[in-house]
Short mmCIF file of C-alpha atoms in Angstrom, two decimals:
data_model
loop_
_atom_site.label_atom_id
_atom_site.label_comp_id
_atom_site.label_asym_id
_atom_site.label_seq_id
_atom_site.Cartn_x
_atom_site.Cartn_y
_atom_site.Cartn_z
CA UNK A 1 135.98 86.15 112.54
CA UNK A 2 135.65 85.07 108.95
CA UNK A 3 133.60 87.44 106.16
CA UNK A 4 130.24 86.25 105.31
CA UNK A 5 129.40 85.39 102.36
CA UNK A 6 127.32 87.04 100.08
CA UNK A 7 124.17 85.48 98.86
CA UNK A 8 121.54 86.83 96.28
CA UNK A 9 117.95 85.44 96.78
CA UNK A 10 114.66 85.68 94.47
CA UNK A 11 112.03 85.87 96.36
CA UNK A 12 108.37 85.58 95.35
CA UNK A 13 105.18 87.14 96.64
CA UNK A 14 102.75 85.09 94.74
CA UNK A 15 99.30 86.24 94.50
CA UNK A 16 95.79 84.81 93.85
CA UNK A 17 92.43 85.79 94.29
CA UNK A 18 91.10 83.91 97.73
CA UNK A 19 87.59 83.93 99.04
CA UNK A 20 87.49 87.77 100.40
CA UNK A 21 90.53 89.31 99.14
CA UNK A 22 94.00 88.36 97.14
CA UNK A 23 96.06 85.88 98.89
CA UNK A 24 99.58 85.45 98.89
CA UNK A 25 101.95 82.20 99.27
CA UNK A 26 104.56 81.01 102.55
CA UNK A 27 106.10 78.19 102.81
CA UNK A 28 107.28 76.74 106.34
CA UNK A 29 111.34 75.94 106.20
CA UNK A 30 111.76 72.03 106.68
CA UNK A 31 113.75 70.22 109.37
CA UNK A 32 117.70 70.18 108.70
CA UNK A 33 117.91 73.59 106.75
CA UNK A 34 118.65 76.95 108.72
CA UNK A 35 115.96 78.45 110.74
CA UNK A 36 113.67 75.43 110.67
CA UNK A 37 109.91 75.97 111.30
CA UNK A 38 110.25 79.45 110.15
CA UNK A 39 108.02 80.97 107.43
CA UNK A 40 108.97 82.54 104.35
CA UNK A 41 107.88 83.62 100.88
CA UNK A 42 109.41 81.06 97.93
CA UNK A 43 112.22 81.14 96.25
CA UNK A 44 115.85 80.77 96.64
CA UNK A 45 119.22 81.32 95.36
CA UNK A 46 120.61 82.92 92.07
CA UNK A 47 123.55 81.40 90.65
CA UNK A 48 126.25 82.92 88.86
CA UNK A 49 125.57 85.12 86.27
CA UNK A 50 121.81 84.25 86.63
CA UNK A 51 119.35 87.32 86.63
CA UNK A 52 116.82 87.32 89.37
CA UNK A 53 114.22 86.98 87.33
CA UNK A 54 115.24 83.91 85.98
CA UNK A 55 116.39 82.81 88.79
CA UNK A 56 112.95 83.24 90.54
CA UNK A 57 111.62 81.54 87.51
CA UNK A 58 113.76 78.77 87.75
CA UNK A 59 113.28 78.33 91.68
CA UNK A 60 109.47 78.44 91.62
CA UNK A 61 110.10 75.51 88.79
CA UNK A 62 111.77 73.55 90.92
CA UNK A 63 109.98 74.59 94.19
CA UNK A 64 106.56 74.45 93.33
CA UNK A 65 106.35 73.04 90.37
CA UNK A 66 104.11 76.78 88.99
CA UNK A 67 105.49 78.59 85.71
CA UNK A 68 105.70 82.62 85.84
CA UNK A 69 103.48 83.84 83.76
CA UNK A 70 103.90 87.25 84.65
CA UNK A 71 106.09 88.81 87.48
CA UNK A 72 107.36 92.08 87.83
CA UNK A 73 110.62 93.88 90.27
CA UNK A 74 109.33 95.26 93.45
CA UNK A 75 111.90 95.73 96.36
CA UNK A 76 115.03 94.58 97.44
CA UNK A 77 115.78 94.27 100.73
CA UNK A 78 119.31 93.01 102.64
CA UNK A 79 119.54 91.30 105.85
CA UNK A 80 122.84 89.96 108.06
CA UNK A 81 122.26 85.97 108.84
CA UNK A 82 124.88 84.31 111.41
CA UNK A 83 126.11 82.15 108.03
CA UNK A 84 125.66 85.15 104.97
CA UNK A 85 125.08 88.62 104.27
CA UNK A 86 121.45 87.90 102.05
CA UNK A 87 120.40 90.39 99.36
CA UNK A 88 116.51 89.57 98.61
CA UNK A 89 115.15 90.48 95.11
CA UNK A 90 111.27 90.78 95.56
CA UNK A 91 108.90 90.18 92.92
CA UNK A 92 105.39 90.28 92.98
CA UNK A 93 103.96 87.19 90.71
CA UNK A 94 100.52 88.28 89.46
CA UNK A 95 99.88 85.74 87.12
CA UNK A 96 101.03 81.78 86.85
CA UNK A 97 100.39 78.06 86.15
CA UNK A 98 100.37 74.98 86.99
CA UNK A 99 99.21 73.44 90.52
CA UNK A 100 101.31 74.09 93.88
CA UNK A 101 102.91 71.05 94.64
CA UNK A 102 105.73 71.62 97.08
CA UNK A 103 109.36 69.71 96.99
CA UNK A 104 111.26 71.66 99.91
CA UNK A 105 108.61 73.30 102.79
CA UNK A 106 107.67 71.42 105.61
CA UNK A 107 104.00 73.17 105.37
CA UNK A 108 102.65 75.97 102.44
CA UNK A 109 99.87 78.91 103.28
CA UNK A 110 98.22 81.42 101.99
CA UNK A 111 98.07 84.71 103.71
CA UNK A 112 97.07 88.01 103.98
CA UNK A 113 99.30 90.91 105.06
CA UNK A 114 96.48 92.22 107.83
CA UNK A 115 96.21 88.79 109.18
CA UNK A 116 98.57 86.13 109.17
CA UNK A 117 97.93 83.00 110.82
CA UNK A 118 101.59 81.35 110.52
CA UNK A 119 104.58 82.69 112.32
CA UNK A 120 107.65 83.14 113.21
CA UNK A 121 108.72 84.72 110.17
CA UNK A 122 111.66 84.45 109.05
CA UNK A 123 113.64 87.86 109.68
CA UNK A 124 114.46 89.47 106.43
CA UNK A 125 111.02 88.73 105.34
CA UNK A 126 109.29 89.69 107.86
CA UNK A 127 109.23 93.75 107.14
CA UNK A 128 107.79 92.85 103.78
CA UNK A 129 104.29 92.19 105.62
CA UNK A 130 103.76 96.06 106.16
CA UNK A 131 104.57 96.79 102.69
CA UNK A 132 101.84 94.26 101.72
CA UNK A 133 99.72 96.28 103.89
CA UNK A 134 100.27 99.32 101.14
CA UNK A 135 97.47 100.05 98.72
CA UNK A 136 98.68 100.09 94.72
CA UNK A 137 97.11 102.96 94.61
CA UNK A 138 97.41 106.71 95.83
CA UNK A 139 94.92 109.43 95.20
CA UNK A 140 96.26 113.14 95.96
CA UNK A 141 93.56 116.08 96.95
CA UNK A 142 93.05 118.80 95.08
CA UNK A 143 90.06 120.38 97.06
CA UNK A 144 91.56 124.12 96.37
CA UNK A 145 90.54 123.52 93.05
CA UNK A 146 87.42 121.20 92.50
CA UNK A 147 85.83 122.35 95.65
CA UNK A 148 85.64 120.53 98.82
CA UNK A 149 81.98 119.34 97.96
CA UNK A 150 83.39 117.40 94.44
CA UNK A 151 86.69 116.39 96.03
CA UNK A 152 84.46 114.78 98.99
CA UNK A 153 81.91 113.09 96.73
CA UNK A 154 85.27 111.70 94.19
CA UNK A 155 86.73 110.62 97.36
CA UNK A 156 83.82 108.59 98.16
CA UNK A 157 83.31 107.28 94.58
CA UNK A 158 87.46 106.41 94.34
CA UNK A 159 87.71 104.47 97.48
CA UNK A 160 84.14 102.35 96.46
CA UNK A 161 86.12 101.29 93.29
CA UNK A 162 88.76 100.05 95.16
CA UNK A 163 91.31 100.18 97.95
CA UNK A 164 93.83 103.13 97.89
CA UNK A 165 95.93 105.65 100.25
CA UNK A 166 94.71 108.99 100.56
CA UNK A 167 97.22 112.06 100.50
CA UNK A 168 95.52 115.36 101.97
CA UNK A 169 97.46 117.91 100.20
CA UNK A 170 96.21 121.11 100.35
CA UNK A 171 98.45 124.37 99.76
CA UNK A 172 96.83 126.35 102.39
CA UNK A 173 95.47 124.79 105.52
CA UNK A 174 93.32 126.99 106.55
CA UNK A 175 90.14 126.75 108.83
CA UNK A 176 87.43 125.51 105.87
CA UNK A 177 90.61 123.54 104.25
CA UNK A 178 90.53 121.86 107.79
CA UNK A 179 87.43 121.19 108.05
CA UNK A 180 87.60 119.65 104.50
CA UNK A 181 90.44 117.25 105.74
CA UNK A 182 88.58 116.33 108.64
CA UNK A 183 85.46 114.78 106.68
CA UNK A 184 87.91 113.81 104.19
CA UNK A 185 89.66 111.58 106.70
CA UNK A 186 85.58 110.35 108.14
CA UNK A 187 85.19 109.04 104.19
CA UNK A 188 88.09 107.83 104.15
CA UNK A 189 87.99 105.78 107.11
CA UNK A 190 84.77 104.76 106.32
CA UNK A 191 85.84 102.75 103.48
CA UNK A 192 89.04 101.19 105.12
CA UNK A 193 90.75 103.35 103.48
CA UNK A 194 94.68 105.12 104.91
CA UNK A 195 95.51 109.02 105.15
CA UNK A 196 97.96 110.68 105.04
CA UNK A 197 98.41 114.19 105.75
CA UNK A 198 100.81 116.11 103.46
CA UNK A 199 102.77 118.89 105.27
CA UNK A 200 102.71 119.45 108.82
CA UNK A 201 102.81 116.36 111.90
CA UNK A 202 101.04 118.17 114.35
CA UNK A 203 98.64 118.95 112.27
CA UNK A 204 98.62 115.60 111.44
CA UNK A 205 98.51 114.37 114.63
CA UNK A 206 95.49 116.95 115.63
CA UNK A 207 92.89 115.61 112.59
CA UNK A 208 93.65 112.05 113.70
CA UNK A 209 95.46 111.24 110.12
CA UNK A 210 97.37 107.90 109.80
CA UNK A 211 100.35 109.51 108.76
CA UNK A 212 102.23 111.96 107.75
CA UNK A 213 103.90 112.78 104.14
CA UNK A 214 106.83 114.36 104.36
CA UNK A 215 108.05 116.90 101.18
CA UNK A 216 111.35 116.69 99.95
CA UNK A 217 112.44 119.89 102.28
CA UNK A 218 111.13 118.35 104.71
CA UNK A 219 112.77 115.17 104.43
CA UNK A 220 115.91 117.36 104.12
CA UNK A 221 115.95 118.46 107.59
CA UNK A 222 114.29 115.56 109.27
CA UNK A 223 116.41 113.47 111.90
CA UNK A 224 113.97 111.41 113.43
CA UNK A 225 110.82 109.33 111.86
CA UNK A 226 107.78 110.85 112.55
CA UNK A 227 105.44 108.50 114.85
CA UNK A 228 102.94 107.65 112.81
CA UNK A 229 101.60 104.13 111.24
CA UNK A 230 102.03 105.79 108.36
CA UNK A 231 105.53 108.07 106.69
CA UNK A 232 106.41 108.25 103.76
CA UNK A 233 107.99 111.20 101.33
CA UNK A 234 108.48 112.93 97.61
CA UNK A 235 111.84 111.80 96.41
CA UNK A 236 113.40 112.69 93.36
CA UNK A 237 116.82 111.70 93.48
CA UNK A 238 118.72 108.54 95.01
CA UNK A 239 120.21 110.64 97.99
CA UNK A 240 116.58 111.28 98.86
CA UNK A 241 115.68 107.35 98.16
CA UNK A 242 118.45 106.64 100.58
CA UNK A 243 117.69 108.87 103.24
CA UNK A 244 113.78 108.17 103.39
CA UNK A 245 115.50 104.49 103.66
CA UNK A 246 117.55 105.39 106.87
CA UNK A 247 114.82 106.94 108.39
CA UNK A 248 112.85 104.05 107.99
CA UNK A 249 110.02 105.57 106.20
CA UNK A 250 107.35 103.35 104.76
CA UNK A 251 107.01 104.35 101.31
CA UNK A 252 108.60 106.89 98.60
CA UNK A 253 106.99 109.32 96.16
CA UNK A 254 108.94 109.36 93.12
CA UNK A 255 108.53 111.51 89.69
CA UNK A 256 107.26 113.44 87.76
CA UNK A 257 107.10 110.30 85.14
CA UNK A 258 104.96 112.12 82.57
CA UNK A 259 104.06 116.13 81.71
CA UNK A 260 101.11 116.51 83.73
CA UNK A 261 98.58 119.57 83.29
CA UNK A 262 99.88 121.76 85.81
CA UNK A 263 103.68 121.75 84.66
CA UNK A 264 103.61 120.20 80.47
CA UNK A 265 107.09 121.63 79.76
CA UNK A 266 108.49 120.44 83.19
CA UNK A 267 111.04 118.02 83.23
CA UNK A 268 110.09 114.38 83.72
CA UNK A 269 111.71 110.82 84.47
CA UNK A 270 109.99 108.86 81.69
CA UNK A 271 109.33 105.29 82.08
CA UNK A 272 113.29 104.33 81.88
CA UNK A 273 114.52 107.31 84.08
CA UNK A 274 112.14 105.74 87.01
CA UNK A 275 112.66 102.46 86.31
CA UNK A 276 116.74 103.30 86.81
CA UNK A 277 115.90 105.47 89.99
CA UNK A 278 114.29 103.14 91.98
CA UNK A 279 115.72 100.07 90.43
CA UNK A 280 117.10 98.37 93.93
CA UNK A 281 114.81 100.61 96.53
CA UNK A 282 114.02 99.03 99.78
CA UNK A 283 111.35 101.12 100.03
CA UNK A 284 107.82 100.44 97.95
CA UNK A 285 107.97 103.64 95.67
CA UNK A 286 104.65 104.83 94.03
CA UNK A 287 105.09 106.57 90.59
CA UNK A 288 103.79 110.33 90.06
CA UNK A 289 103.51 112.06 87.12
CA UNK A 290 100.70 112.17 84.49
CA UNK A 291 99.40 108.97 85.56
CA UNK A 292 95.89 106.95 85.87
CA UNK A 293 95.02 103.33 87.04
CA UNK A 294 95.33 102.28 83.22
CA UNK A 295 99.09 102.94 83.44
CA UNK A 296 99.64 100.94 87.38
CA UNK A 297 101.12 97.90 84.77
CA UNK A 298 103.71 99.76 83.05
CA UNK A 299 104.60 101.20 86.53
CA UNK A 300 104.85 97.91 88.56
CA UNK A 301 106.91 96.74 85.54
CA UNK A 302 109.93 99.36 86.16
CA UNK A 303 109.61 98.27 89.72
CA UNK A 304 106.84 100.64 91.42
CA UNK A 305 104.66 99.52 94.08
CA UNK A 306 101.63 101.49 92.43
CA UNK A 307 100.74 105.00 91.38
CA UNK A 308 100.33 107.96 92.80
CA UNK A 309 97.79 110.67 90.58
CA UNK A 310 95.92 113.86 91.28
CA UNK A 311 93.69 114.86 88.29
CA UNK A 312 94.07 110.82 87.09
CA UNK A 313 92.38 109.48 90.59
CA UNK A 314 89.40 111.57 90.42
CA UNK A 315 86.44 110.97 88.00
CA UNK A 316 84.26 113.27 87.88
#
């Protein structure tokens, strides 16, 4: 049996605001090309000592006649076809121009991740659609030291500003830091809003949590993924990356980016140090570290899915 060939792809998850929420594009593969009638996100394949950027660029040119404003690295995925081994270079395009008109689909869409209309998908994009699902933002607890009253009532006020993940981490869960997750979990939930739980999966499991996030020990000694909706896990090296990948965890915790207030002389990843650590993840990584919503841009463009704060999600 011959070797496949290897083939790099740009692909494109390109956004816009729709009626209810933000919308991104698929385009329907046409008669004659391989898996016909499947859906897909745009883009195709970069040549020779092309970059994927500019080859994404150059494809959504050509394809849909748009220009890239403004795109930025998110995650790279790989996937065996019967004809080539693919490596897929996501990007998530916030910001173009120019009208869609299509030269190469059979049919275009726009979708959102919670309820697409169009299928099959074709399979190496299809476990991008769960990522999608993923808020850009993560807000970490802190009840031990606001108080469970203020961390409830900034919980509230941070998920009416706007969509986000919520991490229970506690360092003692204890019967009123219990009850705390608990209600923090009903607020949560209220909103539309994920959790979850940082530390133990039966406890987890027991407060009705979404998931599970797993600290690097943990992840350490893990074998098996945790059955949640929800895993992800604190990595700080590319060993720990890779094995959150293997598992098949959802998501990756990665920093500290910044000094933060709780460790100012610790050592940190600065923006280039996390840019090189995740730079190829399969796994959406939000950035930790000294961060706030004004700094999700300069995250996204070293190739995090979002941010992850403590003290920076909370206003109080």
């Amino acid at each position: 049996m011959s070797e496949r060939k290897q083939v790099a792809v740009a692909a494109a998850v390109i956004f816009r605001d729709g009626p209810h929420c933000r919308e991104f594009l698929l385009g329907q593969r046409a008669p004659g090309t391989f898996y016909p009638g499947y859906w897909e996100f745009p883009g195709g394949k970069v040549e020779a000592g092309e970059a994927p950027v500019d080859a994404l660029k150059r494809e959504l040119d050509e394809e849909l006649g748009i220009r890239v404003e403004h795109c930025t690295p998110w995650i790279t995925l790989t996937h065996e076809y019967e004809h080539a081994h693919v490596r897929l270079h996501f990007f998530r395009v916030e910001r173009w121009s120019g009208h869609v008109h299509d030269h190469v689909h059979s049919a275009l869409a726009w979708q959102t991740a919670d309820a697409l209309t169009v299928s099959p998908m074709l399979p190496a994009n299809g476990p991008v659609m769960k990522s999608l699902r993923l808020p850009q933002r993560m807000a970490v607890t802190h009840a031990f030291r606001l108080g469970a009253a203020a961390q409830l009532d900034a919980i509230h006020q941070a998920c009416r500003r706007g969509r986000l993940m919520l991490q229970i981490r506690e360092p003692v869960l204890d019967a009123p830091a219990l009850d705390f997750a608990r209600e923090a979990i009903r607020v949560a939930h209220s909103h539309g809003c994920p959790v979850v739980l940082n530390g133990c999966v039966d406890t987890a499991h027991a407060l009705g949590a979404d998931g599970v996030h797993l600290k690097a020990t943990q992840l350490a000694t893990v074998t098996v993924r945790p059955d949640f909706e929800w895993v992800g896990a604190s990595c700080h090296t590319p060993d720990e990356l890779a094995r959150a990948d293997r598992l098949g965890l959802d998501y990756a915790v990665a920093g500290s980016v910044l000094p933060t207030a709780s460790h100012p002389g610790g050592d940190t990843l600065g923006w280039d140090g996390l840019a090189a650590l995740i730079a190829g993840c399969r796994l959406p990584v939000f950035a930790i570290g000294g961060l706030d919503d004004s700094q999700l841009d300069r995250a996204q463009s070293c190739g995090a899915h979002g941010i992850a704060a403590i003290r920076g999600a909370w206003v109080l």
